[in-house]
Short mmCIF file of C-alpha atoms and ligand atoms in Angstrom, two decimals:
data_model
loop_
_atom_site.label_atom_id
_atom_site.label_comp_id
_atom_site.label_asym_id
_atom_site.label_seq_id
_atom_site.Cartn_x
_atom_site.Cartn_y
_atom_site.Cartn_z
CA UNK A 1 -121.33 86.05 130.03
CA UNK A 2 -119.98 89.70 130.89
CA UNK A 3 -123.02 90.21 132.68
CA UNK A 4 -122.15 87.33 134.93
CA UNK A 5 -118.49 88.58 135.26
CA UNK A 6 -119.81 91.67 136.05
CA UNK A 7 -121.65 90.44 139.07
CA UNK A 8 -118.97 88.33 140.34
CA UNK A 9 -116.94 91.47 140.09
CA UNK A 10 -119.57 93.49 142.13
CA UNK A 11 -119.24 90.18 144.72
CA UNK A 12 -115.70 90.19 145.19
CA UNK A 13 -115.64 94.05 145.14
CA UNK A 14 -118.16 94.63 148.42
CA UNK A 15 -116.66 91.61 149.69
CA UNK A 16 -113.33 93.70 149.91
CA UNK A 17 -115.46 96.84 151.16
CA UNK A 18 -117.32 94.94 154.00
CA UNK A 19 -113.50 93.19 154.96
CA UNK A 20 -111.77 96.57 155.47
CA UNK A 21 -115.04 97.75 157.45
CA UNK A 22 -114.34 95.17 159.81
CA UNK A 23 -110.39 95.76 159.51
CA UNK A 24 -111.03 99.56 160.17
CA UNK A 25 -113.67 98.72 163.20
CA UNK A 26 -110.78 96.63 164.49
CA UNK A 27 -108.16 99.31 164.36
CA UNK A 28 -110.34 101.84 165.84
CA UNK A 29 -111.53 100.08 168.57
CA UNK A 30 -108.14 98.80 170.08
CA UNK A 31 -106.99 100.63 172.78
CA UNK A 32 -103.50 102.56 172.99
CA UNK A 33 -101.23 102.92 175.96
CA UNK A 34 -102.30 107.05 175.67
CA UNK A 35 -105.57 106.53 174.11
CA UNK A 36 -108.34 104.57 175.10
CA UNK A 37 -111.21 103.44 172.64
CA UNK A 38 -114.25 105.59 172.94
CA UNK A 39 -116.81 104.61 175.33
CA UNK A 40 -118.95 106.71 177.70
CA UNK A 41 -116.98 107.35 179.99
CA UNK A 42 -118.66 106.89 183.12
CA UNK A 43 -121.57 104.09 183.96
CA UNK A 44 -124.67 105.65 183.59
CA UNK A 45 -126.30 103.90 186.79
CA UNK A 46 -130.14 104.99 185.69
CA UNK A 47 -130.38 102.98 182.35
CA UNK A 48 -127.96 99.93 183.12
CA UNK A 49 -130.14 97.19 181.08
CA UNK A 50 -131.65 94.58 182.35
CA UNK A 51 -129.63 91.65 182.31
CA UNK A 52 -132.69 89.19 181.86
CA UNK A 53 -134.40 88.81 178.91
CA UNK A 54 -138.57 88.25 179.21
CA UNK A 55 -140.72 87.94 176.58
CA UNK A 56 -144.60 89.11 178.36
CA UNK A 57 -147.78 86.83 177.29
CA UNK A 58 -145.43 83.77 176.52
CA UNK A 59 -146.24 80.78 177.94
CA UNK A 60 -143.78 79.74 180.81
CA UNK A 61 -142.54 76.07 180.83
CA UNK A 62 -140.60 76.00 184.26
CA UNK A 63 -137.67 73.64 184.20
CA UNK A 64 -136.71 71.22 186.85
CA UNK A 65 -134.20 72.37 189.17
CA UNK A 66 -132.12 70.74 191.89
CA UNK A 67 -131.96 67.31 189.74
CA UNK A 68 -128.91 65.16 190.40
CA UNK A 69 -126.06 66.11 188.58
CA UNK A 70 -123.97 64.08 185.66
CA UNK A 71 -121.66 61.83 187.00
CA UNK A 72 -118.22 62.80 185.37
CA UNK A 73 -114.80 63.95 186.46
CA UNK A 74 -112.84 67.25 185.53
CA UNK A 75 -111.38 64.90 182.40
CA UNK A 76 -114.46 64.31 180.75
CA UNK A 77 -115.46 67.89 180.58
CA UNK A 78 -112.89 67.54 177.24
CA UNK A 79 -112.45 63.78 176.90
CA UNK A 80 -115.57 61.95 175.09
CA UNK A 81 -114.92 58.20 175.82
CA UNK A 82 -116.72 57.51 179.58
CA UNK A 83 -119.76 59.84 179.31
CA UNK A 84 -122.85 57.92 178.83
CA UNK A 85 -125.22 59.09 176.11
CA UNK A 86 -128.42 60.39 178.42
CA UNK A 87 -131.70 60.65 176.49
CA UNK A 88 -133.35 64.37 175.18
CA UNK A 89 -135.35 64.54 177.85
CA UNK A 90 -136.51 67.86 179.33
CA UNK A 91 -134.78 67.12 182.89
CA UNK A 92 -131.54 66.55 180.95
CA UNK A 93 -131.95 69.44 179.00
CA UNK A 94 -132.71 71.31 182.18
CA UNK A 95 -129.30 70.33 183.32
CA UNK A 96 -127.59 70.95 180.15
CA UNK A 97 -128.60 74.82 180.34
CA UNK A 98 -128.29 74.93 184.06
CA UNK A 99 -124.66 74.03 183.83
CA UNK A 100 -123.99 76.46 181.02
CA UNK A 101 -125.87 79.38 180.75
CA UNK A 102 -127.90 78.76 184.78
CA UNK A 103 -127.24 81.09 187.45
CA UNK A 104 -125.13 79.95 189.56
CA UNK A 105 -125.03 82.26 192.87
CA UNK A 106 -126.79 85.91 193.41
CA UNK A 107 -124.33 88.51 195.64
CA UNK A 108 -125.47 91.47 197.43
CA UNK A 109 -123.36 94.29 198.81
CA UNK A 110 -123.99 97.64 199.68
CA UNK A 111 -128.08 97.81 198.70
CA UNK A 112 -127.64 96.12 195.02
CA UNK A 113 -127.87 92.69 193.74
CA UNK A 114 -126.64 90.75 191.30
CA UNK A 115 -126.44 87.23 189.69
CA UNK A 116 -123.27 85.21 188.79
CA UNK A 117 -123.58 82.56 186.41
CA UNK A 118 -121.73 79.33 185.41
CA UNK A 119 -120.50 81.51 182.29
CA UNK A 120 -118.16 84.69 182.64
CA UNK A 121 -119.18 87.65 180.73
CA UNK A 122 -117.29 90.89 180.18
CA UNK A 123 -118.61 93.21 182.74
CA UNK A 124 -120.88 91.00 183.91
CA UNK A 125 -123.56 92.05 181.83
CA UNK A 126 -124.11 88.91 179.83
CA UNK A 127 -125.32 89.87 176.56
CA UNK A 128 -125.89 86.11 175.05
CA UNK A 129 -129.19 84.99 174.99
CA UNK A 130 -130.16 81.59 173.77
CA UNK A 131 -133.20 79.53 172.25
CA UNK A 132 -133.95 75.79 171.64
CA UNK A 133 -135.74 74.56 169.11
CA UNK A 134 -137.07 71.51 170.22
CA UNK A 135 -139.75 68.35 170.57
CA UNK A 136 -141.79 68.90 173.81
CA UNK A 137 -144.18 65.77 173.49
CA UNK A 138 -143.85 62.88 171.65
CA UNK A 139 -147.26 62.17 172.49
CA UNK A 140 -149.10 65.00 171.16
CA UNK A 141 -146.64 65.62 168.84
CA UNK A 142 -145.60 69.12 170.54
CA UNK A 143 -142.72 71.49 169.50
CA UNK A 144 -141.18 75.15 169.49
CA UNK A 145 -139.22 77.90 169.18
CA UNK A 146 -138.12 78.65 173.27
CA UNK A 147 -136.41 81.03 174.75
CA UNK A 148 -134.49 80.58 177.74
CA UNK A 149 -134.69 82.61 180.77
CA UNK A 150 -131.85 81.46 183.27
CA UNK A 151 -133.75 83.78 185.88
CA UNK A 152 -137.05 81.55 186.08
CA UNK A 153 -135.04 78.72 184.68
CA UNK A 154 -137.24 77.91 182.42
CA UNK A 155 -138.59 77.98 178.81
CA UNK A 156 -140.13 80.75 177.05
CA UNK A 157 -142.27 79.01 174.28
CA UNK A 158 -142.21 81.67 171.69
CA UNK A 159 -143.93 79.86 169.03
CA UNK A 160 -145.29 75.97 168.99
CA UNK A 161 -144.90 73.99 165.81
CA UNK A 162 -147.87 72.42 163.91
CA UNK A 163 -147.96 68.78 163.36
CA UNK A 164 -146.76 69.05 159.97
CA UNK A 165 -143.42 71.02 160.90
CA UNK A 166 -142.75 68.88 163.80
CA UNK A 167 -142.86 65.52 161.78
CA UNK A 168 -140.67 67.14 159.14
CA UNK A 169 -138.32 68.42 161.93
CA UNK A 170 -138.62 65.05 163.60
CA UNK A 171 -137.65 63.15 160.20
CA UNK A 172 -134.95 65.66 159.01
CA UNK A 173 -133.23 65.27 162.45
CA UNK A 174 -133.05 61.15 162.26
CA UNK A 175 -135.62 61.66 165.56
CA UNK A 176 -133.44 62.28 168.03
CA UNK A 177 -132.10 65.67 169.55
CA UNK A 178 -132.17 69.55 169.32
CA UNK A 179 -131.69 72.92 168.10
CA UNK A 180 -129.85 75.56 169.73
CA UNK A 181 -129.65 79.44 168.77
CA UNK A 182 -127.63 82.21 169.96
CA UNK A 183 -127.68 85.92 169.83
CA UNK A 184 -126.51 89.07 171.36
CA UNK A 185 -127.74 92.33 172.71
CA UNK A 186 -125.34 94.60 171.83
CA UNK A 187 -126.36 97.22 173.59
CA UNK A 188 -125.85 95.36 177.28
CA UNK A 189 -122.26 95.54 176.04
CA UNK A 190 -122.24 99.19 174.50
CA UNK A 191 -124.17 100.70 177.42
CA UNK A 192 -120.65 99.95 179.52
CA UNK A 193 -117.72 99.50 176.72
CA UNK A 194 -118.83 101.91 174.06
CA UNK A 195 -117.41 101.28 170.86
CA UNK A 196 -115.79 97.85 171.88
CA UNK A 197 -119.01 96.04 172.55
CA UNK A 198 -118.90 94.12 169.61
CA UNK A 199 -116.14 92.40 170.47
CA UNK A 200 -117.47 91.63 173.91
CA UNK A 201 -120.66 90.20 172.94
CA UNK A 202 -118.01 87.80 170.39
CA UNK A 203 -115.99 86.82 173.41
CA UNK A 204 -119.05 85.90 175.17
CA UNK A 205 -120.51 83.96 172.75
CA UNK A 206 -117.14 81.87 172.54
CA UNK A 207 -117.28 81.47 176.37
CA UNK A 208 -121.39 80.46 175.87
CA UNK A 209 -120.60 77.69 173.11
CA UNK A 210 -117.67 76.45 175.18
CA UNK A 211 -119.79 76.19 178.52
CA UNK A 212 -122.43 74.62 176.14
CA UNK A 213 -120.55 71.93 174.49
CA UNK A 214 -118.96 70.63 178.17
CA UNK A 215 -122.18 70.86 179.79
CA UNK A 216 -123.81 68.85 176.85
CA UNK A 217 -120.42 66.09 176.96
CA UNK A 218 -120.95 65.71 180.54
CA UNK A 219 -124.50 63.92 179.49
CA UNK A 220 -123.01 61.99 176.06
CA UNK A 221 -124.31 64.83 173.66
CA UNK A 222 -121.53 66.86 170.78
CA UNK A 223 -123.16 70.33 169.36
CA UNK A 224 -122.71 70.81 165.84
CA UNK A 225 -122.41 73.98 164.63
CA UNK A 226 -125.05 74.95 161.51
CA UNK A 227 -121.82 76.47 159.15
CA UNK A 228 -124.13 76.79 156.35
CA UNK A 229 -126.86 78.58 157.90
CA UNK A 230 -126.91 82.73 157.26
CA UNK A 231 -127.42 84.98 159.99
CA UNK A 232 -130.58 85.63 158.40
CA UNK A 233 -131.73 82.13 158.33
CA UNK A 234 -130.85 81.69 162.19
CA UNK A 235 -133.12 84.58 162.71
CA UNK A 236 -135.84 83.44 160.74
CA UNK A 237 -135.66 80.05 162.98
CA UNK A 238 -135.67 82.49 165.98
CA UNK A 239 -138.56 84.42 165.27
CA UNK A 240 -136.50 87.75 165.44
CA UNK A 241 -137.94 89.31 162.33
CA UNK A 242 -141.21 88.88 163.46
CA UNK A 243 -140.56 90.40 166.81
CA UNK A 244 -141.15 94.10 167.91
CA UNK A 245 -137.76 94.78 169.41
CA UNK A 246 -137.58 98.13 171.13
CA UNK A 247 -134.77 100.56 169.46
CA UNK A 248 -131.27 99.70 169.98
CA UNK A 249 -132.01 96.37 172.12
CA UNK A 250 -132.74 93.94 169.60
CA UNK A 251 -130.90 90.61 169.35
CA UNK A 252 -128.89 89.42 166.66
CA UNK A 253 -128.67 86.10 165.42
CA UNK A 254 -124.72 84.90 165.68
CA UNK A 255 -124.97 80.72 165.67
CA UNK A 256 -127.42 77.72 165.14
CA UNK A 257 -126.26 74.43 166.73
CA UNK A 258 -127.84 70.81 166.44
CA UNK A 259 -127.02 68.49 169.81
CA UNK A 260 -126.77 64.91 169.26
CA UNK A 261 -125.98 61.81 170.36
CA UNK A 262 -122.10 62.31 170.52
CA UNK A 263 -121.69 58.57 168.84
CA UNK A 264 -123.87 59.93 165.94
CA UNK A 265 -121.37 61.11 163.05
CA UNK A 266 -123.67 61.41 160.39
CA UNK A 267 -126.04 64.21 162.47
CA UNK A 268 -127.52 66.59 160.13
CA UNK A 269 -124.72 69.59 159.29
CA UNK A 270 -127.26 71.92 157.70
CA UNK A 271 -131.04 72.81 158.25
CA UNK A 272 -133.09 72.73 154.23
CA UNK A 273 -134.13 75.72 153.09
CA UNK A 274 -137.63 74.39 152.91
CA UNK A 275 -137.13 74.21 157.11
CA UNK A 276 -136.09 77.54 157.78
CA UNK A 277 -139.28 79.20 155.39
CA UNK A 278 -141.76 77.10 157.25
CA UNK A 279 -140.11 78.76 160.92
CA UNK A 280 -141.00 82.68 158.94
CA UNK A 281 -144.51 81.37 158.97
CA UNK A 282 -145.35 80.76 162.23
CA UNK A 283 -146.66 82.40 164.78
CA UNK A 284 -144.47 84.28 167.63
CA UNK A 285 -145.70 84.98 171.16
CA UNK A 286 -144.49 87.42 173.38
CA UNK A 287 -142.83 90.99 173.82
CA UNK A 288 -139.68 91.54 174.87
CA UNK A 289 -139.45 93.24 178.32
CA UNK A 290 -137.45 96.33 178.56
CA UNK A 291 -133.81 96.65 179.24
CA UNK A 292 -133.19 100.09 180.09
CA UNK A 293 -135.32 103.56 179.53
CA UNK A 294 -133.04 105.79 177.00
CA UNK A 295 -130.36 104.28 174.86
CA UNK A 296 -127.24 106.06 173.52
CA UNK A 297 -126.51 104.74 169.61
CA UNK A 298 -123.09 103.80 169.26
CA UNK A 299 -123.80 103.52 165.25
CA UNK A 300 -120.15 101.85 164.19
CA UNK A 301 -121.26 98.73 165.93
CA UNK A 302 -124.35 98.56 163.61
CA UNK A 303 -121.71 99.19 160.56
CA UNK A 304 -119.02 96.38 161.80
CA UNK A 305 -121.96 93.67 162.66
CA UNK A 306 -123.61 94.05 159.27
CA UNK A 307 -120.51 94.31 157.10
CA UNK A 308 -119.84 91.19 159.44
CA UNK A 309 -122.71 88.86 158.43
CA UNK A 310 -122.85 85.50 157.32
CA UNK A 311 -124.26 84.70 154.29
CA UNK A 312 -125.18 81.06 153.51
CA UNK A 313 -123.02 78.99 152.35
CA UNK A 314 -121.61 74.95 151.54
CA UNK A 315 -121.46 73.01 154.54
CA UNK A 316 -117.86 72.90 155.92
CA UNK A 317 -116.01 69.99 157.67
CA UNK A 318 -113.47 70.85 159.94
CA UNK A 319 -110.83 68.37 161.43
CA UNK A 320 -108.22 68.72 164.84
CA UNK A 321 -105.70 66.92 165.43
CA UNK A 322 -105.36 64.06 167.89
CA UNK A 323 -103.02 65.03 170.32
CA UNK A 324 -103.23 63.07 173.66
CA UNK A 325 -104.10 64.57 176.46
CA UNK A 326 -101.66 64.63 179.68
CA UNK A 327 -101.28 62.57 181.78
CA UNK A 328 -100.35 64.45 184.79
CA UNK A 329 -103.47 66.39 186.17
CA UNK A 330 -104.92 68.03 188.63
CA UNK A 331 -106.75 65.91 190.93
CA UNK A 332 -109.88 64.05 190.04
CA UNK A 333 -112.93 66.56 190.67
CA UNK A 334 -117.01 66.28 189.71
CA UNK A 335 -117.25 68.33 186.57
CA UNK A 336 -120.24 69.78 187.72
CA UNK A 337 -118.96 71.12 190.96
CA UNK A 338 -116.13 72.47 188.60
CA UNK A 339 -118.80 74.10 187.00
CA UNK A 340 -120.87 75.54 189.43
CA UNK A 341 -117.47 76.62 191.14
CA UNK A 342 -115.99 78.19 188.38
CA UNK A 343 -114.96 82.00 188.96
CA UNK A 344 -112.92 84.92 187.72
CA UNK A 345 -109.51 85.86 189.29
CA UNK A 346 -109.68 88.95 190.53
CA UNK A 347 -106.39 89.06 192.65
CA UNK A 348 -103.04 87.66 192.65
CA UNK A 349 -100.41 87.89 196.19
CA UNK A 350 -97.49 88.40 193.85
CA UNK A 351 -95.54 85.60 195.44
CA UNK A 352 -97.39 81.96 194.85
CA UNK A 353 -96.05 80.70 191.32
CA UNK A 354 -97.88 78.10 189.41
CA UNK A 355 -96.40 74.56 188.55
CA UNK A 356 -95.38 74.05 185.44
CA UNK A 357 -97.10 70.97 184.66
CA UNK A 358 -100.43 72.69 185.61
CA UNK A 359 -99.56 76.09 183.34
CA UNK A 360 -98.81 73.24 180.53
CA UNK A 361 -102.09 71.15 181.37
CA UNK A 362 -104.22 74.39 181.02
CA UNK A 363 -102.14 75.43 177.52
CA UNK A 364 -102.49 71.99 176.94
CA UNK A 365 -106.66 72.74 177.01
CA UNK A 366 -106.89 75.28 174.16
CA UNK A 367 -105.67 72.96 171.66
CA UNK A 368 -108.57 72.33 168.94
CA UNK A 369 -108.77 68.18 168.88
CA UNK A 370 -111.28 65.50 167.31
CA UNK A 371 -113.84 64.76 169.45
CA UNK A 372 -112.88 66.51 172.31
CA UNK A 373 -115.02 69.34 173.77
CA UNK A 374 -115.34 72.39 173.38
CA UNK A 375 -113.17 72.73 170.03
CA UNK A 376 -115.00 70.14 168.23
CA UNK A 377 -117.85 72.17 167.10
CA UNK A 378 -117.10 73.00 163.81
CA UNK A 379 -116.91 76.66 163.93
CA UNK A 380 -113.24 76.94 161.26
CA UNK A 381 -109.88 77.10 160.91
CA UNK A 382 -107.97 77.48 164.17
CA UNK A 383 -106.70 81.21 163.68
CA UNK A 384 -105.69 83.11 167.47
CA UNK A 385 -102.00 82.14 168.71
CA UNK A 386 -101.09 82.96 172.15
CA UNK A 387 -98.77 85.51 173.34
CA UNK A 388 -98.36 84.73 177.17
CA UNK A 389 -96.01 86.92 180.10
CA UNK A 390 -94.75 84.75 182.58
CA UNK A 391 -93.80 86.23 185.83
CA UNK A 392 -94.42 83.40 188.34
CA UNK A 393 -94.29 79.57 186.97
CA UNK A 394 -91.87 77.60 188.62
CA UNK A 395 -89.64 75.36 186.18
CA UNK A 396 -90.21 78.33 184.18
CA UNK A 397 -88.02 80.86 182.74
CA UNK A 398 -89.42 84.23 183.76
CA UNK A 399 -89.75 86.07 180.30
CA UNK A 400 -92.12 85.94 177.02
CA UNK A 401 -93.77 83.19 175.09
CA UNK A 402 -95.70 82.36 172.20
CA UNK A 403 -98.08 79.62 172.14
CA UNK A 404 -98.88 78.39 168.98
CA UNK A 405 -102.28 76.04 168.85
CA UNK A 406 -101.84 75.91 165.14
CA UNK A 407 -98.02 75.27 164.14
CA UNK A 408 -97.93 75.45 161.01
CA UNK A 409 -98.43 79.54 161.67
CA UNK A 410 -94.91 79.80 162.78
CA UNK A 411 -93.43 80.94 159.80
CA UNK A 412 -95.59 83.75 159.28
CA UNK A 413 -95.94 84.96 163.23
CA UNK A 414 -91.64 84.89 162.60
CA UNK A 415 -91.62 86.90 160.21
CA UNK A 416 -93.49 89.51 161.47
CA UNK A 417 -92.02 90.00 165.23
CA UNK A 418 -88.87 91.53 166.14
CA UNK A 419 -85.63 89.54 164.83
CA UNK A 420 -83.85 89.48 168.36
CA UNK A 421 -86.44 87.16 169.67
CA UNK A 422 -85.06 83.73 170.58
CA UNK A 423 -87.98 80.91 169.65
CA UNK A 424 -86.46 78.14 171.58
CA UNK A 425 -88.99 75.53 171.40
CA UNK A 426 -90.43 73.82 174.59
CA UNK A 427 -89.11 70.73 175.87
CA UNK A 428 -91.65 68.30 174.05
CA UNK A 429 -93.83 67.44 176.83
CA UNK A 430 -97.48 67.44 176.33
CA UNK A 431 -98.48 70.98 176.58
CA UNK A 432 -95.37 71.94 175.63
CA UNK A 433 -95.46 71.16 172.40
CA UNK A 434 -96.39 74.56 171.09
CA UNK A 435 -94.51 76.71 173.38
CA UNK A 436 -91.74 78.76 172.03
CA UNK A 437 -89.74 81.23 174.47
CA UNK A 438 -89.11 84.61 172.84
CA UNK A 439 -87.23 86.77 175.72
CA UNK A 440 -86.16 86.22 179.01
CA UNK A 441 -87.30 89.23 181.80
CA UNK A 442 -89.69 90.72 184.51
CA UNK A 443 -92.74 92.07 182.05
CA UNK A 444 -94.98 92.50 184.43
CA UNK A 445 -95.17 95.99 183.58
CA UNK A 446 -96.13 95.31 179.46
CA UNK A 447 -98.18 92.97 180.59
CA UNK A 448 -100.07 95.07 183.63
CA UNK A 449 -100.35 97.75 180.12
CA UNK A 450 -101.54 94.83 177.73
CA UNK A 451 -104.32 93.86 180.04
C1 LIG B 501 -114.59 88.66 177.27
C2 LIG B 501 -114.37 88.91 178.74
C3 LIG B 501 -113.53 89.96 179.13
C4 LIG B 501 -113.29 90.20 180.49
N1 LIG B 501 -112.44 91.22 180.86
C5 LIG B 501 -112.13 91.41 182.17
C6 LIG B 501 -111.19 92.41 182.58
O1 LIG B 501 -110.63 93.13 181.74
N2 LIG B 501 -110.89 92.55 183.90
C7 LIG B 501 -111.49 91.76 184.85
O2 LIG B 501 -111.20 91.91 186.04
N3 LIG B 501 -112.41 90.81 184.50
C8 LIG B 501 -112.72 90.61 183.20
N4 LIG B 501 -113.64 89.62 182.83
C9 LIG B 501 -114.28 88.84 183.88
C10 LIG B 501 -115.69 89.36 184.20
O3 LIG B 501 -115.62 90.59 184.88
C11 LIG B 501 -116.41 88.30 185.02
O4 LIG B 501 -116.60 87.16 184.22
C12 LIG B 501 -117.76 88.77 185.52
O5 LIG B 501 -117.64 89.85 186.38
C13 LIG B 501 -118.50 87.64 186.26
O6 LIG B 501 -117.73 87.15 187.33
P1 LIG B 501 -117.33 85.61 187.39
O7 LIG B 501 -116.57 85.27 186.12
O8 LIG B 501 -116.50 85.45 188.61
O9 LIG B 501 -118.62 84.83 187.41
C14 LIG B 501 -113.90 89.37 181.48
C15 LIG B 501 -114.74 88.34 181.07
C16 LIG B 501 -114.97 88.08 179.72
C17 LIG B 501 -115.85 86.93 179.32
#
């Protein structure tokens, strides 16, 4: 018995250690109005890494491109109710990763080149890569591990099942849909931001999950995030401990998905333990190409990601609410043309001011709900409130806001911001409903600092 107390002890204890590791790598790496967080310093043009990841002597399975896309408006990017569940074939999983993770134009200027995609990614240097684990042939009972490349766009088959996985994988997932992994290169992100690449690479693989669960709506399929897996386990299903990464550009697991039928409630949450062993068995193809000639360690990211990693765990429900969406919208555009249209703002005239009902549709969009994309994966508790400037919203007092998706947090985000601050609650309108105004003034100067 005090042997067992003792361990739970030791638990809780580096528990506490590896929590203020990530606390301290949070702290360190914010930046200050006189002090930025270290980073190089300057872009070091000769080793920029390769923003494509190749793995040489796998087998290439092209994807088709050009295909017709899902039918669907702007609404059902979020809403569930009018997409039609399309089958797991490969020319609808073609689409699925085109409209997430494809390219979606290439730029030139000035002697370089470079590729946009239907994702954003901090600095452009995309640092997600992703995998699907999936049935190729129901005839010859093919399957695999695949990377995919969205320069070819195509698959990377890494390693193929044998007959006795893929009926087990078959069976275990009810027979109908697919796995998919994601990971990061860290160093894509460090080689630019320094220190502050880990948080990048997290930000990006938010913005990769989101693009994938829309994509995957538009053709009637939900992603359901693996909660119980470990990091660990999601590499073993990857392959990546039985890959020969090249120093400082390996990938690490971050998140296992299953994508289903979107009617299907009772789709697998979990992979067995029994699964994930029989993936550390088989046999992976292929090196991975190399992203840039000499490396600079940046060893604090190595210390936050592996105080950071997920152990296994139960499998965890999560439930939204089920707020309605508004009404009022912008007008009715293909999702996919959204999609493939979808850009960063770079510049602003300082004059045109947005409507209020669209700044309240697009709050409106970060609520977590039921069954509505992209919130409905499962990934936790809802846990980042807003803090918004507005300078230019007409119907809008100029000033500062909070926007609370989760309002029972009010109490506590009260308490701990400056008394003077007014929290005059919106006006009850969809959108609204979790807008609070703090301060009324021109802060386009905090804000200019803040970004
Ligand atoms: C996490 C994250 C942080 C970003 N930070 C900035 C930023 O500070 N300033 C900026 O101009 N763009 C920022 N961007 C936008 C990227 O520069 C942009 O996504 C990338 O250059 C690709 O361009 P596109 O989004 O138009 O395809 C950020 C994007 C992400 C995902």
């Amino acid at each position: 018995m005090v042997g067992y107390e003792q361990f739970i002890r030791r638990i809780l204890r580096e528990m506490k250690d590896k929590t203020q590791l990530v606390v301290r790598y949070h702290e360190r790496t914010k930046h200050h109005p006189n002090r930025y967080a270290r980073s190089p310093g300057f872009l070091d043009w000769e080793n920029e890494p390769d923003p494509f990841r190749r793995y040489e002597g796998a087998t290439v399975l092209p994807l088709p491109l050009g295909e017709e896309d899902p039918d669907g408006d702007y609404r059902d990017l979020y809403e569930r109710g009018k997409n039609q569940f399309q089958p797991f074939t490969l020319r609808n999983i073609s689409k699925f990763l085109e409209l997430s993770l494809g390219l979606s134009a290439w730029k030139s200027y000035g002697g370089a080149k470079w590729a946009l995609r239907m994702t954003p990614s901090s600095g452009n240097l995309h640092p997600t890569e992703a995998y699907v684990i999936l049935v190729l042939s129901e005839s010859n009972h093919r399957g695999g591990v695949c990377h995919y490349s969205p320069f070819l766009h195509a698959l990377e088959l890494r390693a193929a099942f044998d007959e006795r996985l893929w009926l087990r994988i078959k069976d275990y997932c009810g027979g109908s849909g697919f796995f998919i992994g994601l990971s990061s290169v860290y160093w894509r992100e460090s080689w630019k931001y320094g220190e502050r690449a880990y948080r990048y690479c997290n930000q990006d693989i938010g913005h990769a999950m989101a693009a994938l669960s829309f994509a995957g709506n538009l053709l009637g399929w939900k992603m359901t995030y693996l909660n119980s897996l470990s990091d660990q386990d999601v590499g073993t299903l990857l392959g990546f401990q039985k890959t020969d990464w090249i120093r400082y550009e390996s990938e690490r697991p971050e998140a296992m998905f299953f994508v289903h039928d979107y009617s299907e409630i009772n789709a697998p949450a979990d992979v067995p333990r029994e699964i994930v062993d029989s993936f550390g068995s088989l046999s992976y193809i292929g090196e991975p190409n190399s992203l840039s000639n000499d490396h600079r360690d940046w060893e604090v990211i190595e210390e936050v990601s592996s105080a950071a990693e997920k152990e296994r765990s139960q499998v965890a429900k999560y439930r939204y609410r089920e707020y309605p969406f508004p009404e009022e919208e912008v007008p009715s555009k293909q999702a996919a043309s959204v999609i493939r249209q979808r850009r960063s703002a770079l510049a602003f005239d300082a004059r045109t001011a947005l409507p209020k009902e669209n700044f309240l549709a697009m709050l409106d969009k970060t609520l977590p709900r039921d069954n509505a994309a992209p919130f409905d994966l499962g990934l936790g508790e809802t846990s980042v409130d807003l803090l918004i400037f507005v300078h230019r919203v007409s119907g809008l007092e100029q000033g500062l806001y909070f926007f609370l998706r989760e309002e029972s947090h009010l109490g506590e985000i009260r308490r701990r911001c400056r008394q003077d601050f007014l929290w005059e609650k919106g006006d009850g309108k969809s959108g609204s409903v979790g807008l609070y105004f703090l301060k009324r003034g021109d802060f386009q100067n905090e804000g200019a600092k803040a970004g």
